[in-house]
PDB file of C-alpha atoms in Angstrom:
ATOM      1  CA  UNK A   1      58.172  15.668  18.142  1.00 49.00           C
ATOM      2  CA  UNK A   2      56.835  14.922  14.676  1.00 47.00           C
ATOM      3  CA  UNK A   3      53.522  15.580  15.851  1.00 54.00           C
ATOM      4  CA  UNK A   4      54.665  18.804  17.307  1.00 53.00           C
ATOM      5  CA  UNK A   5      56.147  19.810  13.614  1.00 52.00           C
ATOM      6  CA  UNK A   6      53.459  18.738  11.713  1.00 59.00           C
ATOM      7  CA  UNK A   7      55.218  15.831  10.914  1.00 64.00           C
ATOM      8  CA  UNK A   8      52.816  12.914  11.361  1.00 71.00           C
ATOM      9  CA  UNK A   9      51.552  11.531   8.784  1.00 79.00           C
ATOM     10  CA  UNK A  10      48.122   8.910   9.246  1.00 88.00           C
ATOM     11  CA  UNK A  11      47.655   5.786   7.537  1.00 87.00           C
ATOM     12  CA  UNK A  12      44.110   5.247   6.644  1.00 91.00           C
ATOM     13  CA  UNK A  13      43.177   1.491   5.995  1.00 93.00           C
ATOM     14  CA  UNK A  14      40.122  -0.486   5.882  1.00 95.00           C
ATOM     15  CA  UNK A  15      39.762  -2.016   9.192  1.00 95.00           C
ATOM     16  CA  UNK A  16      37.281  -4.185  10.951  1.00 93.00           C
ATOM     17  CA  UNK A  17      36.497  -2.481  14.294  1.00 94.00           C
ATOM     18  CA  UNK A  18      35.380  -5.196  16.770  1.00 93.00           C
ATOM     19  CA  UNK A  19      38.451  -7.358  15.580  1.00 94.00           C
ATOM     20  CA  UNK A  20      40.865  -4.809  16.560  1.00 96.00           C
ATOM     21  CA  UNK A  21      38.794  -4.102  20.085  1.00 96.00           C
ATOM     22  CA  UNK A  22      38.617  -7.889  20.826  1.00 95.00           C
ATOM     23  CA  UNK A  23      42.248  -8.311  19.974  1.00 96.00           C
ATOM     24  CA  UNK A  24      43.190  -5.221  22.229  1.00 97.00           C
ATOM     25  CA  UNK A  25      41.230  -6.740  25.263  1.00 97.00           C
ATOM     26  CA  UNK A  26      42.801 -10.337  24.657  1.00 97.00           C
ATOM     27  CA  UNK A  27      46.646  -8.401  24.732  1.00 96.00           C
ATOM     28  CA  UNK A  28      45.915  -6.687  27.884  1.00 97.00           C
ATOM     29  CA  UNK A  29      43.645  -9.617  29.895  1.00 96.00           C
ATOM     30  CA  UNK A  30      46.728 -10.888  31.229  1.00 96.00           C
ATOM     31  CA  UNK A  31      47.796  -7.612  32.976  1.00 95.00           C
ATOM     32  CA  UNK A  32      44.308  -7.319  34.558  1.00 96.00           C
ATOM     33  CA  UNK A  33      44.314 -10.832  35.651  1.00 96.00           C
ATOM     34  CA  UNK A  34      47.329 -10.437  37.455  1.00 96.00           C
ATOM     35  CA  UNK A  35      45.867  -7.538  39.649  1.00 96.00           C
ATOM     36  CA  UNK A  36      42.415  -9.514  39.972  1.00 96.00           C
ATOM     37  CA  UNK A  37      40.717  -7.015  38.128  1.00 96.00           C
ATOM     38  CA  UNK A  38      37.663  -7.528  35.631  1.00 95.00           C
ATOM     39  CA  UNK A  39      38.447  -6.253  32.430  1.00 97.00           C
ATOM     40  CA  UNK A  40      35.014  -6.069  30.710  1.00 96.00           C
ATOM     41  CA  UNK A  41      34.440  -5.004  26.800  1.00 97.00           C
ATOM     42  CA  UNK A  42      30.888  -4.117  25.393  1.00 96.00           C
ATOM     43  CA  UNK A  43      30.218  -3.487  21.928  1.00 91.00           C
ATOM     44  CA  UNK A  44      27.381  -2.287  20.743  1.00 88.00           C
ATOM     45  CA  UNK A  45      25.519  -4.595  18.609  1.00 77.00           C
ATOM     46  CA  UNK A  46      25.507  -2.247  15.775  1.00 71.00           C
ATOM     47  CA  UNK A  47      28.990  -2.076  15.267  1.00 76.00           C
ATOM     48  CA  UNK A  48      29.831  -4.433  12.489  1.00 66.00           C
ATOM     49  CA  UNK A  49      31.273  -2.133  10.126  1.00 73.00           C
ATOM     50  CA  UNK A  50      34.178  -1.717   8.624  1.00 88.00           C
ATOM     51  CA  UNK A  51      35.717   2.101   9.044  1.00 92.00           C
ATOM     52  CA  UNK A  52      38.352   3.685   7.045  1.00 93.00           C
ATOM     53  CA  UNK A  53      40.966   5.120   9.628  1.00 94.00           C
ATOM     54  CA  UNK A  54      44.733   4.755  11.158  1.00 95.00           C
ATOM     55  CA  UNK A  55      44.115   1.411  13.048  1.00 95.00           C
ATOM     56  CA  UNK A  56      47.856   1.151  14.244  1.00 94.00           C
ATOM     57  CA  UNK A  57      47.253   4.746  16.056  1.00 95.00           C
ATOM     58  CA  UNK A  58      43.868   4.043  17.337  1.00 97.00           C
ATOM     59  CA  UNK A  59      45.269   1.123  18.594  1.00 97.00           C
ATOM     60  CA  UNK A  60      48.113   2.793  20.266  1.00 95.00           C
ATOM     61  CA  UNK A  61      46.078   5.441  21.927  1.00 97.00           C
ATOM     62  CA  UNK A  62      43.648   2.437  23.069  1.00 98.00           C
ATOM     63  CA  UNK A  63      46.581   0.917  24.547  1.00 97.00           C
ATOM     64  CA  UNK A  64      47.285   3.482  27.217  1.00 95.00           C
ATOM     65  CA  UNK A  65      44.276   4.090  27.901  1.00 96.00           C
ATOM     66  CA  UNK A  66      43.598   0.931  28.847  1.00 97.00           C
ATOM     67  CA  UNK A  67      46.304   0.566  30.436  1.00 95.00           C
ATOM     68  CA  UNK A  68      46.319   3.222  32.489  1.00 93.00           C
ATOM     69  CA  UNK A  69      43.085   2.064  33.722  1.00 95.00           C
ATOM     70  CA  UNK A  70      44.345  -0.978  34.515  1.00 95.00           C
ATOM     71  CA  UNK A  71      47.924   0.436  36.435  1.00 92.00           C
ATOM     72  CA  UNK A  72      46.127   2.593  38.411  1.00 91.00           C
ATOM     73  CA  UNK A  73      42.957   0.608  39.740  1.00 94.00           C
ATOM     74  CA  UNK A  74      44.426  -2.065  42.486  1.00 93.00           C
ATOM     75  CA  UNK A  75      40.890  -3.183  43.098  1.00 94.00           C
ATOM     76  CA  UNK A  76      37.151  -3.565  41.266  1.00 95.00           C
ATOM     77  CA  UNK A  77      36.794  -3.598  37.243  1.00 96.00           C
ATOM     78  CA  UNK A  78      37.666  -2.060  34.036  1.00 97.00           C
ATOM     79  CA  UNK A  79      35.109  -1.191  31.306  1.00 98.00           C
ATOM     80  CA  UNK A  80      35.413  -0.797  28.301  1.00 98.00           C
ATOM     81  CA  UNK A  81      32.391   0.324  26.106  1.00 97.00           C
ATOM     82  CA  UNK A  82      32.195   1.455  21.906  1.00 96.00           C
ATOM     83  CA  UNK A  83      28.897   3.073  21.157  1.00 94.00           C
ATOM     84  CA  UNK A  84      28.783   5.575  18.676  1.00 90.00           C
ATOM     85  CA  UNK A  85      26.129   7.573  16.102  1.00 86.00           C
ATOM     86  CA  UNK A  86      26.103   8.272  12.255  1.00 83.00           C
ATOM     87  CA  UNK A  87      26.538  10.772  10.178  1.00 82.00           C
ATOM     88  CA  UNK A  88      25.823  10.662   6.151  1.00 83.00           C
ATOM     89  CA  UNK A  89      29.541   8.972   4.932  1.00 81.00           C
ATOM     90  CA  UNK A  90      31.039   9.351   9.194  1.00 88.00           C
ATOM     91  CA  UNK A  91      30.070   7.444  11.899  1.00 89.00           C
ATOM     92  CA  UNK A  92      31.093   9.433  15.485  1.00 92.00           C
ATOM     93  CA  UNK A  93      32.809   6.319  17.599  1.00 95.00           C
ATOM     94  CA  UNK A  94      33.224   6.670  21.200  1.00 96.00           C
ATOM     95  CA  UNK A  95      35.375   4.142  22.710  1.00 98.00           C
ATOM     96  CA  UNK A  96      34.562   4.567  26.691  1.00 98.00           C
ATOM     97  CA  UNK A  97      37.307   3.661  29.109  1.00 98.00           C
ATOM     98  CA  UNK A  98      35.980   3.656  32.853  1.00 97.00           C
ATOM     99  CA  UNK A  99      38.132   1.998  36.332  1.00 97.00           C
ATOM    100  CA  UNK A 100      37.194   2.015  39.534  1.00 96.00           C
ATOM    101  CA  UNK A 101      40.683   3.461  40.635  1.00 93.00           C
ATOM    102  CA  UNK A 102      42.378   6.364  42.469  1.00 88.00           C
ATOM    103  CA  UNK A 103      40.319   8.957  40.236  1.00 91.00           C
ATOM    104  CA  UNK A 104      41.971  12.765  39.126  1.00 90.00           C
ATOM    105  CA  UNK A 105      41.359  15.299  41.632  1.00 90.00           C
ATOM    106  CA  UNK A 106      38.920  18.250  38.963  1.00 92.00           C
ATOM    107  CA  UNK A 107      42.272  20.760  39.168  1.00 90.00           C
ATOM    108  CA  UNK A 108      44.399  18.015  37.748  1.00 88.00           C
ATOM    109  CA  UNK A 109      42.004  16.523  35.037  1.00 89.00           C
ATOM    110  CA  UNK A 110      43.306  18.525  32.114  1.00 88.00           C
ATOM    111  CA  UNK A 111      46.911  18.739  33.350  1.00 86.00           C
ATOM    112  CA  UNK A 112      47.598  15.110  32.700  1.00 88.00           C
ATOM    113  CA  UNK A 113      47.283  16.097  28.891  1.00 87.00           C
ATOM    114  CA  UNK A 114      50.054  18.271  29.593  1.00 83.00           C
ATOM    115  CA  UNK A 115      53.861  17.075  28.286  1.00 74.00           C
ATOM    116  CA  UNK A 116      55.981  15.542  30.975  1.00 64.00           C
ATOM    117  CA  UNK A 117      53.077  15.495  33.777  1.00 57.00           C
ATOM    118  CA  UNK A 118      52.839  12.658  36.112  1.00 61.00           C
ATOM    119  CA  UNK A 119      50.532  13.244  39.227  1.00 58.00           C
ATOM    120  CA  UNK A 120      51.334  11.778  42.614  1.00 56.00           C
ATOM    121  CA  UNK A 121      48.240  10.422  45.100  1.00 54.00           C
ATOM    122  CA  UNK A 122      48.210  11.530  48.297  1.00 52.00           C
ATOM    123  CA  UNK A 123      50.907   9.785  50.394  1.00 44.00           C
ATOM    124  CA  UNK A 124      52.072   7.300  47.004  1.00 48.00           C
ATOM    125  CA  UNK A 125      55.537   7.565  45.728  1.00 40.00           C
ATOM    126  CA  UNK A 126      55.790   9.419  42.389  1.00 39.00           C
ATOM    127  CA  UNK A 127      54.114   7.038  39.446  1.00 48.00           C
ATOM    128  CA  UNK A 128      56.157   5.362  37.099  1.00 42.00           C
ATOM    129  CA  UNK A 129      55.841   7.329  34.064  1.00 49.00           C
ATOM    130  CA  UNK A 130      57.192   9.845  31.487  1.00 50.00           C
ATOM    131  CA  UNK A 131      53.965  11.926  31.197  1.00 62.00           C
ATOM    132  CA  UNK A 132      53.593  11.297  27.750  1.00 73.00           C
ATOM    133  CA  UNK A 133      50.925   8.870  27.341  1.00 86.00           C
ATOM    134  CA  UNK A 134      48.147  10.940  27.304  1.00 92.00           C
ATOM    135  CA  UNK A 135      49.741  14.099  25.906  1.00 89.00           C
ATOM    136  CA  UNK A 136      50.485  11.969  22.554  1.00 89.00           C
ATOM    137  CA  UNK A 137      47.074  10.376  22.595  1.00 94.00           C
ATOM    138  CA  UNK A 138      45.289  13.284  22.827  1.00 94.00           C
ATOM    139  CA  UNK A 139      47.317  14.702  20.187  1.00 91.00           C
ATOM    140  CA  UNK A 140      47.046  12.234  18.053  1.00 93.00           C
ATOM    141  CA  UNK A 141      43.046  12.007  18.378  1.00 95.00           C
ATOM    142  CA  UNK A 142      43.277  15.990  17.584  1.00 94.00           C
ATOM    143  CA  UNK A 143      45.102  15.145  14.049  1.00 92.00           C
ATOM    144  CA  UNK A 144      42.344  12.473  13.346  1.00 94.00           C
ATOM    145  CA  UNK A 145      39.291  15.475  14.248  1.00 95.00           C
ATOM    146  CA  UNK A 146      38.093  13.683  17.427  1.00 96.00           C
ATOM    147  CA  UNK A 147      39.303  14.098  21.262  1.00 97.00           C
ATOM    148  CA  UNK A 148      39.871  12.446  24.818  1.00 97.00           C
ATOM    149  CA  UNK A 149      37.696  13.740  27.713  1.00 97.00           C
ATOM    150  CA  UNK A 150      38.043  12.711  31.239  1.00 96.00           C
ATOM    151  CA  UNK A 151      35.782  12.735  34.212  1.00 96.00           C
ATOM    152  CA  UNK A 152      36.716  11.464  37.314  1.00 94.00           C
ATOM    153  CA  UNK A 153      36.495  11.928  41.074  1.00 92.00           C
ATOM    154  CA  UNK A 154      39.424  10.862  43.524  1.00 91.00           C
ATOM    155  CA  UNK A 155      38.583   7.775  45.220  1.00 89.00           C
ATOM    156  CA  UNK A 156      35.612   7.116  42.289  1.00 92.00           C
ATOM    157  CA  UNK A 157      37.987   6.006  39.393  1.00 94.00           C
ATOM    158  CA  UNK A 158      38.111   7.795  36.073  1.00 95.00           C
ATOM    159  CA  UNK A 159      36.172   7.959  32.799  1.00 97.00           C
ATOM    160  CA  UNK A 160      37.985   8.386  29.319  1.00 97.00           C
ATOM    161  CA  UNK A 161      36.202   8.546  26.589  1.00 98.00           C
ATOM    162  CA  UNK A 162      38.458   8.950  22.938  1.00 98.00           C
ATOM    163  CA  UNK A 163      35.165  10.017  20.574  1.00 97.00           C
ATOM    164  CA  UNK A 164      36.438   9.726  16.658  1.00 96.00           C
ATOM    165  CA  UNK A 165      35.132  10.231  13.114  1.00 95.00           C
ATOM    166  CA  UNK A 166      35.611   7.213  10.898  1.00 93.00           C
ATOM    167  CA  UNK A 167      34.487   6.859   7.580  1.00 91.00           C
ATOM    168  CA  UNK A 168      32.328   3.659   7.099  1.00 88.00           C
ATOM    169  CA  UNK A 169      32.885   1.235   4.226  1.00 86.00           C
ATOM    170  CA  UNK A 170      29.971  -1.013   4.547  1.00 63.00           C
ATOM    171  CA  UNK A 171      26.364   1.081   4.667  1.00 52.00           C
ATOM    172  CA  UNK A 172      25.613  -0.503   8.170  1.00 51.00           C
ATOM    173  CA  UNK A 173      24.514   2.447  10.204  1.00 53.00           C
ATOM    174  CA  UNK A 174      24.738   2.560  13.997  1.00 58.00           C
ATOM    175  CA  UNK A 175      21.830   3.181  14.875  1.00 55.00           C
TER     176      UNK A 175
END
């Protein structure tokens, strides 16, 4: 709702980047272990610096992303992939979110950003969920001037990929 009013306000703090990825993957190892999946981070070796930006809500949207990837792939791996390219003061960061899971049929792929949406499978039993994940997420990458984009193909898992600007601290470029 607060988002909806104009309401949210972002906290931008200095934060180190592959800290906050490397803690997020330690968090949620445990849930992929328990469905034998691999949950696999790459960094790109260029990303050491620090970026000026609302940590707690890139976090958050991180969070169910990768967890969604992880609740609705039963079998194979999780990636998880930060690459990213510079501009003068902004570096563009794309954190890359791939599963080898069910996958979105194309006509549902921008309906799952859609308030109170939860899409069924085929023969499966509604999902668990209140459909506002990735409605929030994508609103909340919107306030901060980036996006989530999704390509998938049902029975080829799903790609999200939440591309932001941050504002570097330290003059390492990705290059």
């Amino acid at each position: 709702t607060r988002i909806d009013v104009g309401k949210l306000e972002l906290s931008s703090q200095e934060f180190n980047l592959p800290d906050l990825v490397e803690t997020l993957v330690e968090v949620l190892e445990p849930l992929s272990n328990q469905k034998n999946l691999d949950l696999r981070l790459q960094l790109a070796n260029n990303i050491e610096s620090n970026f000026m930006g609302d940590s707690h809500r890139i976090r958050q949207i991180l969070t169910n992303l990768l967890g969604n990837a992880i609740k609705f792939t039963d079998q194979g791996n999780v990636n998880f992939s930060i690459t990213g390219s510079d501009g003068p003061e902004t570096s563009f960061v794309h954190f890359i979110i791939s599963d080898t899971g069910l996958g979105i049929a194309l006509e549902n792929q921008e309906k799952i950003f859609e308030d109170f949406i939860a899409i069924t499978h085929g023969d499966q039993n509604q999902i668990r969920s209140d459909g506002m994940g990735l409605p929030i997420s994508r609103k909340i990458s919107r306030l901060m001037g980036g996006d989530i984009k999704v390509k998938s193909e049902i029975g080829k898992g799903a790609e999200f990929t939440l591309s932001l600007p941050l504002q570097r601290v330290r003059k390492n470029k990705i290059k």
